[in-house]
XYZ file of C-alpha atoms in Angstrom:
677
model
C -113.203 277.111 110.025
C -113.123 273.603 111.417
C -109.921 272.096 112.768
C -108.873 269.086 114.830
C -107.315 269.560 118.222
C -105.531 266.885 120.221
C -107.149 265.669 123.404
C -105.462 263.669 126.130
C -104.724 260.106 125.116
C -105.253 259.039 121.530
C -108.666 260.560 120.881
C -109.427 263.671 118.877
C -111.966 266.398 119.382
C -113.182 268.663 116.634
C -113.024 272.342 117.332
C -115.267 274.459 115.164
C -114.995 278.211 115.269
C -117.663 280.236 113.520
C -116.388 283.717 112.716
C -119.621 285.612 112.830
C -118.509 289.193 112.100
C -121.656 290.653 113.584
C -120.508 293.727 115.472
C -122.242 296.974 114.499
C -123.158 295.943 110.971
C -125.317 298.241 108.925
C -127.735 296.546 106.565
C -125.846 297.775 103.507
C -122.579 296.379 104.874
C -123.725 292.801 105.331
C -122.520 291.525 101.963
C -119.041 292.857 102.640
C -118.664 291.575 106.184
C -120.076 288.088 106.032
C -117.923 285.162 107.090
C -115.272 283.853 104.748
C -116.984 280.453 104.739
C -120.305 281.231 103.117
C -122.721 279.859 100.561
C -123.844 282.873 98.599
C -122.464 286.182 97.389
C -119.133 286.934 95.758
C -116.024 285.635 97.441
C -114.476 287.642 100.251
C -110.769 288.068 99.762
C -107.802 289.290 101.745
C -105.156 287.990 104.083
C -105.832 284.630 105.718
C -105.448 284.031 109.447
C -102.953 281.282 110.192
C -103.303 278.696 112.921
C -101.167 280.732 115.305
C -103.243 283.855 114.827
C -100.725 285.649 112.597
C -101.675 286.826 109.128
C -99.709 285.293 106.275
C -100.043 287.032 102.934
C -98.174 284.711 100.586
C -99.152 281.102 99.893
C -96.670 278.591 98.505
C -98.824 278.447 95.374
C -102.418 278.781 94.212
C -104.730 277.029 91.778
C -108.295 277.187 90.489
C -110.965 274.505 90.556
C -114.425 273.738 89.237
C -116.621 270.647 89.190
C -119.563 269.158 87.318
C -119.960 271.680 84.514
C -122.097 269.129 82.622
C -122.634 271.439 79.673
C -125.101 270.497 76.947
C -126.755 272.616 74.271
C -130.242 271.619 75.425
C -133.027 273.347 77.394
C -132.778 273.500 81.172
C -134.079 270.476 83.051
C -134.112 268.769 86.426
C -132.286 265.932 88.142
C -134.136 262.753 89.106
C -134.597 264.390 92.529
C -136.184 267.453 90.944
C -133.220 269.839 91.331
C -133.028 272.419 88.493
C -130.142 272.039 86.053
C -128.914 274.818 83.766
C -127.167 273.027 80.915
C -126.250 276.035 78.755
C -125.553 278.455 81.582
C -122.919 276.125 83.054
C -120.602 277.011 80.165
C -120.911 280.677 81.147
C -119.962 279.722 84.700
C -116.800 278.108 83.340
C -115.998 281.159 81.209
C -116.312 283.469 84.200
C -114.143 281.082 86.200
C -111.368 281.109 83.589
C -111.599 284.879 83.332
C -111.194 285.236 87.092
C -108.373 282.683 87.308
C -106.473 284.565 84.611
C -107.159 287.953 86.175
C -105.660 286.868 89.497
C -102.360 286.124 87.728
C -101.227 283.750 90.452
C -102.542 280.259 89.711
C -100.053 277.561 88.741
C -102.823 275.384 87.270
C -106.535 274.589 87.394
C -108.274 271.299 88.155
C -111.527 270.141 86.588
C -113.197 267.590 88.859
C -115.042 265.786 86.097
C -118.380 265.623 84.295
C -117.618 268.388 81.823
C -120.612 267.441 79.649
C -123.987 266.006 80.585
C -125.313 262.552 79.852
C -128.389 264.065 78.196
C -126.224 265.680 75.526
C -127.341 264.266 72.133
C -124.827 261.583 71.199
C -124.224 263.030 67.743
C -123.070 266.211 69.522
C -120.899 264.550 72.193
C -117.535 264.988 70.494
C -118.146 268.609 69.554
C -119.573 269.440 72.963
C -116.585 268.035 74.833
C -114.209 269.873 72.506
C -116.151 273.077 73.150
C -115.767 272.764 76.918
C -112.108 271.753 76.670
C -111.502 274.825 74.492
C -112.855 276.984 77.326
C -110.403 275.382 79.746
C -107.625 275.983 77.222
C -108.252 279.719 77.586
C -106.631 279.487 81.022
C -103.026 280.631 80.830
C -101.529 277.530 82.387
C -102.018 273.758 82.698
C -105.515 272.330 83.190
C -105.731 268.916 84.866
C -108.847 266.861 84.168
C -110.444 263.796 85.687
C -113.272 261.727 84.293
C -116.798 261.416 85.648
C -119.775 259.263 84.785
C -121.338 261.879 82.495
C -118.129 262.095 80.463
C -118.296 258.339 79.957
C -121.957 258.442 78.943
C -120.831 260.541 75.978
C -117.579 258.988 74.795
C -115.591 255.820 75.476
C -112.247 256.202 77.211
C -110.345 255.666 73.974
C -111.787 258.892 72.544
C -112.273 260.838 75.766
C -108.821 260.699 77.356
C -106.903 262.223 74.410
C -109.328 265.166 74.397
C -108.658 265.701 78.108
C -104.901 265.310 77.518
C -104.738 262.451 80.000
C -101.771 260.461 78.740
C -102.293 256.720 79.065
C -101.388 253.503 77.326
C -104.227 251.305 78.495
C -107.163 253.623 79.148
C -106.298 254.383 82.756
C -107.040 257.907 83.977
C -105.058 258.152 87.205
C -101.852 260.131 87.596
C -99.936 262.422 89.953
C -97.964 265.648 89.732
C -95.935 267.916 92.025
C -96.362 271.662 91.444
C -93.781 272.412 94.154
C -91.398 270.097 96.030
C -93.466 270.278 99.233
C -96.732 269.047 97.690
C -97.953 266.196 95.506
C -101.378 265.907 93.881
C -102.848 262.457 93.258
C -105.683 262.211 90.719
C -107.660 258.994 91.088
C -109.735 257.248 88.436
C -112.998 256.527 90.243
C -114.360 254.650 87.230
C -111.421 252.286 86.927
C -113.895 249.483 87.680
C -117.073 250.620 85.970
C -119.946 249.447 83.818
C -119.544 252.551 81.643
C -116.644 253.752 79.514
C -114.895 250.442 78.877
C -115.892 248.040 76.058
C -118.755 245.766 77.098
C -116.548 242.669 77.160
C -113.650 244.369 78.972
C -112.592 242.635 82.230
C -113.207 245.860 84.164
C -116.739 246.130 82.800
C -117.415 242.509 83.706
C -116.009 243.004 87.205
C -118.238 246.051 87.698
C -121.342 244.218 86.510
C -120.560 241.364 88.899
C -120.340 243.820 91.813
C -123.650 245.402 90.834
C -125.389 242.026 90.558
C -124.168 241.074 94.028
C -124.831 244.403 95.731
C -127.862 245.868 93.955
C -130.958 243.667 93.503
C -132.817 246.244 91.401
C -133.360 245.725 87.691
C -132.347 249.361 87.200
C -128.801 249.403 88.554
C -128.935 253.190 88.848
C -131.709 252.850 91.442
C -130.928 252.679 95.191
C -134.417 251.349 95.943
C -134.421 248.974 98.936
C -130.702 249.527 99.536
C -129.936 250.825 103.014
C -127.267 253.105 104.415
C -123.868 252.897 102.787
C -125.040 250.052 100.545
C -126.797 252.744 98.512
C -123.475 253.588 96.848
C -123.638 250.479 94.670
C -125.170 252.184 91.654
C -124.091 252.123 88.029
C -123.279 255.846 88.005
C -120.553 255.210 90.592
C -117.482 253.005 90.280
C -114.398 251.671 92.042
C -110.618 251.910 92.137
C -109.098 248.666 90.837
C -106.304 246.508 92.216
C -103.563 247.902 89.945
C -104.523 251.468 90.815
C -104.485 250.594 94.521
C -100.946 249.261 94.176
C -99.948 252.396 92.277
C -101.498 254.613 94.976
C -99.653 252.692 97.683
C -96.380 253.336 95.875
C -97.099 257.024 95.348
C -97.957 257.575 99.018
C -94.850 255.693 100.100
C -92.681 257.843 97.857
C -94.378 261.042 99.053
C -93.760 259.999 102.643
C -90.066 259.465 101.949
C -89.877 262.879 100.266
C -91.805 264.481 103.162
C -94.436 265.754 100.753
C -97.962 266.697 101.715
C -100.501 264.989 99.460
C -103.803 266.256 98.059
C -106.015 263.466 96.700
C -108.475 264.342 93.926
C -111.267 262.069 92.710
C -114.560 262.706 90.979
C -116.266 260.385 93.477
C -116.227 261.354 97.190
C -114.220 259.240 99.628
C -115.946 260.053 102.929
C -119.561 259.440 103.886
C -119.549 262.476 106.171
C -119.020 264.819 103.227
C -121.480 263.388 100.699
C -124.630 261.356 100.264
C -124.321 257.574 100.498
C -125.499 257.428 96.880
C -122.504 259.466 95.690
C -119.604 257.474 97.147
C -116.861 255.474 95.467
C -117.814 251.794 95.720
C -114.618 250.886 97.580
C -114.085 254.208 99.319
C -113.425 252.314 102.560
C -110.600 250.292 101.004
C -109.043 253.429 99.530
C -109.289 255.329 102.815
C -107.836 252.411 104.776
C -104.807 252.608 102.503
C -104.592 256.399 102.795
C -104.828 256.165 106.584
C -101.723 253.977 106.661
C -99.746 257.083 105.746
C -99.588 260.504 107.370
C -98.908 262.437 104.190
C -102.473 262.949 102.877
C -103.971 266.187 104.178
C -106.988 266.895 101.961
C -109.267 264.882 99.657
C -111.206 266.869 97.048
C -114.127 265.475 95.038
C -117.105 266.388 92.882
C -120.143 264.301 91.817
C -122.317 265.180 94.845
C -123.750 268.439 93.537
C -124.734 269.996 96.872
C -121.151 269.908 98.067
C -119.997 268.900 101.518
C -117.224 269.019 104.075
C -115.966 266.695 106.791
C -112.876 265.792 108.769
C -112.370 262.066 109.139
C -111.081 260.091 112.114
C -107.465 260.608 111.002
C -107.779 264.366 110.628
C -107.976 264.362 106.819
C -110.168 267.105 105.380
C -112.728 266.028 102.765
C -114.183 268.794 100.587
C -116.807 267.907 97.983
C -117.314 270.756 95.518
C -120.632 272.289 94.529
C -121.698 271.770 90.896
C -121.447 274.484 88.248
C -124.405 272.821 86.513
C -126.876 273.790 89.229
C -126.083 277.518 89.268
C -129.108 279.603 88.246
C -128.289 282.253 85.626
C -126.127 284.997 87.069
C -124.636 282.826 89.809
C -121.422 280.806 89.907
C -119.735 277.844 91.585
C -115.961 277.747 91.244
C -113.069 278.478 93.516
C -109.502 279.542 94.111
C -107.188 277.614 96.396
C -104.273 279.111 98.297
C -101.864 276.446 99.526
C -99.741 277.133 102.591
C -97.394 274.935 104.538
C -99.915 274.424 107.355
C -103.274 274.675 105.599
C -105.216 274.861 102.360
C -107.708 277.703 101.947
C -110.560 277.474 99.454
C -112.091 280.812 98.514
C -115.361 279.911 96.837
C -117.492 282.068 94.592
C -121.261 282.405 95.038
C -122.654 278.899 95.551
C -119.308 277.314 96.365
C -118.663 277.697 100.074
C -115.220 278.791 101.246
C -113.317 276.462 103.546
C -110.121 276.974 105.543
C -108.504 273.571 106.161
C -105.786 273.618 108.817
C -103.266 270.819 109.265
C -101.823 272.209 112.514
C -104.746 273.366 114.649
C -104.676 276.219 117.152
C -104.470 275.460 120.861
C -107.853 275.115 122.480
C -107.218 277.655 125.204
C -106.593 280.537 122.794
C -109.189 281.282 120.132
C -108.444 283.474 117.124
C -110.809 286.386 116.678
C -111.978 287.752 113.351
C -109.295 290.445 113.403
C -106.511 287.940 114.037
C -106.009 288.875 117.698
C -106.027 286.207 120.398
C -108.846 286.365 122.938
C -108.782 284.000 125.878
C -112.032 284.558 127.767
C -115.509 283.861 126.377
C -118.544 285.758 127.619
C -119.943 282.414 128.773
C -119.925 278.707 127.933
C -122.476 275.902 127.830
C -122.642 272.163 127.162
C -124.745 270.350 124.589
C -125.782 266.887 123.466
C -128.384 265.566 121.042
C -130.378 262.423 120.312
C -129.440 260.284 123.300
C -132.417 258.021 122.518
C -131.749 255.721 125.444
C -133.658 252.464 125.822
C -132.918 249.386 127.898
C -133.021 247.105 124.854
C -130.392 245.328 122.708
C -128.518 247.323 120.078
C -130.236 247.672 116.715
C -130.177 249.581 113.450
C -132.001 252.499 111.884
C -134.257 251.964 108.867
C -131.191 252.881 106.781
C -129.115 250.191 108.465
C -127.012 252.461 110.697
C -126.075 250.790 114.025
C -127.727 252.187 117.159
C -126.429 251.628 120.678
C -129.452 252.105 122.918
C -127.871 251.308 126.297
C -124.459 252.804 125.568
C -125.992 256.201 124.799
C -126.696 256.649 128.516
C -122.983 256.170 129.196
C -122.237 258.856 126.606
C -124.502 261.217 128.537
C -122.890 260.272 131.837
C -119.427 261.042 130.461
C -120.730 264.310 129.025
C -122.099 265.453 132.381
C -118.870 264.440 134.071
C -116.821 266.524 131.626
C -119.152 269.528 131.776
C -118.903 269.532 135.571
C -115.135 269.067 135.537
C -114.639 272.168 133.384
C -116.401 274.283 136.026
C -117.309 277.017 133.567
C -120.630 276.178 131.916
C -123.636 278.366 132.705
C -126.076 275.709 131.475
C -126.549 272.641 129.272
C -128.903 272.174 126.313
C -130.393 268.807 125.354
C -131.448 268.937 121.693
C -134.199 266.366 122.011
C -134.990 262.676 121.558
C -134.097 261.789 125.119
C -135.400 258.220 124.768
C -135.958 256.005 121.741
C -139.219 255.074 120.083
C -138.387 251.381 120.492
C -138.404 251.731 124.264
C -141.164 249.393 125.563
C -144.151 251.581 126.373
C -144.490 250.187 129.878
C -140.930 251.445 130.482
C -141.303 254.878 128.857
C -141.923 256.862 132.014
C -139.085 255.196 133.904
C -136.672 255.509 130.979
C -137.302 259.238 130.591
C -136.930 259.777 134.336
C -133.663 257.832 134.245
C -132.205 260.047 131.519
C -133.495 263.243 133.130
C -131.852 262.153 136.393
C -128.523 261.943 134.557
C -128.977 265.483 133.245
C -129.817 266.595 136.783
C -126.313 265.551 137.832
C -125.038 268.627 135.981
C -124.350 271.430 138.422
C -126.464 274.061 136.710
C -129.648 274.565 134.659
C -130.547 272.103 131.886
C -132.741 273.245 128.996
C -134.613 270.538 127.089
C -136.487 270.464 123.817
C -138.761 267.740 122.523
C -138.166 265.410 119.595
C -140.253 262.836 117.794
C -138.883 259.931 119.843
C -139.871 261.669 123.074
C -143.418 261.957 121.739
C -143.535 258.299 120.681
C -143.142 257.462 124.372
C -145.285 259.973 126.236
C -147.915 262.569 125.363
C -147.018 266.205 125.935
C -149.121 266.379 129.072
C -146.829 263.872 130.800
C -143.574 264.657 128.992
C -143.216 268.408 129.493
C -143.372 268.370 133.321
C -140.603 265.740 133.377
C -138.447 267.984 131.180
C -139.351 271.013 133.324
C -140.735 272.855 130.312
C -143.291 275.183 131.850
C -146.423 275.533 129.755
C -150.136 276.116 130.129
C -151.307 274.731 126.802
C -148.821 271.984 125.945
C -146.546 274.210 123.857
C -142.806 273.617 124.241
C -141.220 276.829 122.953
C -139.514 279.397 125.151
C -136.539 281.763 125.357
C -133.921 282.773 127.907
C -131.000 285.199 128.207
C -127.922 283.867 130.027
C -126.216 287.265 129.654
C -127.610 290.619 128.503
C -125.864 290.389 125.109
C -127.363 287.038 124.072
C -130.781 285.452 123.842
C -131.520 281.781 123.195
C -134.755 280.854 121.432
C -135.930 277.245 121.794
C -138.473 276.296 119.131
C -141.087 273.554 119.301
C -140.642 271.755 115.983
C -143.593 269.455 116.702
C -146.053 272.253 117.388
C -147.996 270.986 114.357
C -147.541 267.234 114.517
C -149.356 263.944 114.156
C -147.650 262.698 117.329
C -147.803 263.955 120.908
C -151.153 265.741 120.832
C -154.500 263.968 121.391
C -155.813 262.400 118.186
C -158.685 264.884 117.904
C -156.553 267.939 118.756
C -156.666 270.723 116.110
C -152.875 270.562 115.744
C -152.993 266.820 115.090
C -155.722 267.306 112.505
C -153.763 270.107 110.818
C -150.677 267.887 110.652
C -152.614 264.972 109.173
C -154.087 267.301 106.551
C -150.583 268.439 105.548
C -149.396 264.835 105.289
C -152.387 263.821 103.158
C -151.701 266.703 100.768
C -147.925 266.340 100.614
C -147.225 262.623 101.047
C -149.147 260.133 98.865
C -147.678 257.074 100.615
C -149.817 254.894 102.847
C -146.945 254.914 105.342
C -146.589 258.607 106.149
C -143.121 257.992 107.579
C -141.942 256.955 104.113
C -140.451 259.494 101.654
C -140.742 257.047 98.737
C -141.489 258.837 95.434
C -141.141 262.244 97.102
C -138.489 264.349 95.414
C -136.025 266.899 96.690
C -137.240 269.083 99.518
C -140.692 267.475 99.374
C -139.115 264.515 101.191
C -139.400 266.443 104.457
C -143.135 265.766 104.590
C -142.950 262.620 106.687
C -144.678 261.927 109.988
C -141.491 261.946 112.068
C -141.089 265.656 111.292
C -143.424 268.523 112.129
C -144.051 272.243 111.770
C -144.203 275.468 113.731
C -147.732 276.812 114.064
C -149.134 280.278 113.530
C -149.098 281.281 117.213
C -145.475 280.215 117.620
C -144.509 282.141 114.470
C -146.121 285.265 115.924
C -144.337 284.668 119.228
C -140.999 284.243 117.425
C -141.583 287.467 115.514
C -142.113 289.294 118.789
C -139.039 287.766 120.434
C -136.791 288.710 117.508
C -138.204 292.231 117.463
C -137.510 292.625 121.179
C -133.997 291.169 120.808
C -133.314 293.632 118.001
C -134.397 296.555 120.185
C -132.178 295.289 123.009
C -129.269 294.758 120.573
C -129.062 291.101 121.558
C -127.517 288.378 119.444
C -129.844 285.396 119.095
C -129.115 281.663 118.987
C -132.058 279.623 117.677
C -132.375 276.015 118.882
C -134.728 273.425 117.409
C -134.710 269.636 117.305
C -135.484 269.803 113.573
C -132.918 271.432 111.234
C -133.807 274.694 109.499
C -131.430 274.625 106.518
C -131.385 271.983 103.739
C -127.636 272.317 103.187
C -126.868 271.309 106.781
C -129.124 268.232 106.848
C -130.874 265.721 104.627
C -134.228 266.675 103.133
C -135.953 263.924 105.132
C -135.118 265.609 108.457
C -136.163 269.224 107.877
C -138.885 271.153 109.654
C -141.940 271.096 107.380
C -142.142 274.897 107.220
C -138.435 275.590 107.642
C -138.663 278.069 104.750
C -141.361 280.121 106.468
C -139.378 280.187 109.713
C -136.125 281.158 108.002
C -137.855 283.868 105.969
C -139.006 285.372 109.262
C -135.546 285.035 110.805
C -133.996 286.701 107.755
C -136.145 289.790 108.326
C -133.976 290.508 111.352
C -130.214 290.833 111.731
C -130.062 289.521 115.281
C -129.975 285.742 114.661
C -126.399 284.511 114.290
C -126.574 280.735 114.726
C -129.225 278.012 114.401
C -128.491 274.764 116.262
C -130.370 271.481 115.747
C -130.365 267.695 116.149
C -132.473 264.956 114.467
C -130.144 264.405 111.464
C -127.849 261.927 113.215
C -124.809 262.334 110.967
C -124.611 266.047 111.773
C -124.029 268.897 109.361
C -122.948 272.498 108.922
C -123.778 275.332 106.539
C -123.928 279.094 106.256
C -127.074 280.386 104.595
C -127.573 283.281 102.190
C -127.844 285.768 105.071
C -124.664 284.615 106.793
C -126.438 282.638 109.534
C -124.538 279.552 110.691
C -126.487 276.274 110.891
C -124.947 273.444 112.937
C -126.707 270.092 113.234
C -125.299 267.839 115.953
C -124.182 264.236 115.701
C -126.265 261.748 117.689
C -125.106 260.233 120.977
C -127.206 257.177 120.061
C -124.921 256.165 117.192
C -121.665 256.162 119.168
C -120.110 252.680 119.295
C -119.031 251.641 122.806
C -116.075 253.687 123.985
C -116.826 256.669 121.746
C -118.754 259.862 122.438
C -120.714 262.656 120.781
C -121.201 265.731 122.919
C -119.626 269.140 123.129
C -119.432 272.518 124.689
C -119.628 275.989 123.257
C -117.599 279.060 124.132
C -119.552 282.207 123.281
C -117.690 285.401 122.430
C -118.923 288.760 121.284
C -117.989 288.093 117.644
C -118.159 284.312 117.329
C -119.268 281.004 118.784
C -116.778 278.126 119.130
C -117.915 274.512 119.414
C -115.453 272.028 120.906
C -116.765 268.560 120.091
C -115.707 265.225 121.525
C -114.963 262.150 119.381
C -117.773 261.866 116.819
C -119.021 265.460 117.248
């Protein structure tokens, strides 16, 4: 689970504890002993562990949830990004969900997070299709609360849609609240209150939406994010906004909940936090809504749909944001729905199959006592180490990424200095790992050598070993022949992969994600030529750093990524075999992420699938750590391996930080992050 813990002063640090459950597992036991928070396999049930380490068997109440069914009686298809969609099977997912919710005999209600039918549903079938899905929800033995999504509005106008969903309204509004128990209030927002779809064409809310789109999106196709950068990419016609009247209503509801000392759960089809969803999936005025929510202390969790991959984040005020995986994208025989147990101090989502489980604590455990997988407190880790990623220092003015995200080139060195100071002050870390991109590609080339030495000197202030790995920005500055000696990566042939064992029970494997790369090697080197061949075959753009017109996972084939070569694969195979024989647990480190759920497609290792297939042949790898994707990310893959991508030091505004340390136990690894990590 991921919780917030108070630090000294007014800052927060995120404490992530990964319950690995990897002691003496037989291969046929793996499905039964995987972590609670997982991506695949049936849900693991049982007593939850509370924030004080004591098991609590009875929640205050429970409810079911599902999102983005998008049923249509049409053949399977694909999204505009090439992701498969199973239009008929999604109805079977809903049926299995209702069957399970009823069988549990404990849910007070269920919530549908919108998009119950798909926009490709033939319009002469829209009414019947929506009725068919609603009838399935009606099979649940209790209330079903609905919210509207863009695909609902593609099929029917609000005047016809809302009565079918039993959303009572006088003027077409679809926001409301309810209190299942005195201690809790649920707020359902209408994310398409201001929208170019659903209202009559001459309605003031339609006109307001069209005005916003004209001002914010220069494309003729207002569903296209082309040429929009960063968070501006949310201004698309398939998103919408919360209007002024709804904002005033929300303000009143939160004020009343505060007076009644109620905890509030906010539900909206559109996500409200950029850390939990793609920029393209956000509510237009998510920032305005969150600024209002942050004025109160009553909101604990925000749930959403719309972004089909799902996501999870904790914002700067400690509010949990959980975006739910789509039922539509479940291949036949798999599911994506969940059951929520609500306690006084947390909300626990138990997901099924493709919906990851998430335990969201309001009152976090103390940092000095971790909770083990059996609920017993353990105070002493086997060892600890510090980490930081993507410092990307350069002695140049602040700038922005190609997506428009601010970058603080000089301040990042101060982040590193504060990190080293903290690591030393704790007096417990065996070593530190730098996850690559020590300096930035914009560093003037006549300053590259000095800039890298300057950053390395800061790392050398740590009182212990420092392990480095290389990233693309390192290679923009210096060739491998000059870079690796500075980073003290010992090599005979320019390779930058190695392993080490800080204690007999653990082995760390550091991969070279730019083994096959168009940068860093001489231009006529076989590995450069192999990389260029891959880029020619996979990326038709003249600019090989551009993912334009590449879809889905193909977007990883850009020049700022790379691959692991045949020799390194063979070496990795041997290391994992040896670790298995020695009964060691393995932590894999790579600048480039190895799991598409934990990072954007544009940042993945080219042959991440080949590497993970090899890793999955063994049971020794427990965690994969990475950098490169600056916003960070977390996932658990189909084999129960945890993937954690670290937030970049480069993108910390002055006075903020992004670094952490890890406490390593026999059964888990706990990351304590600072500020933005």
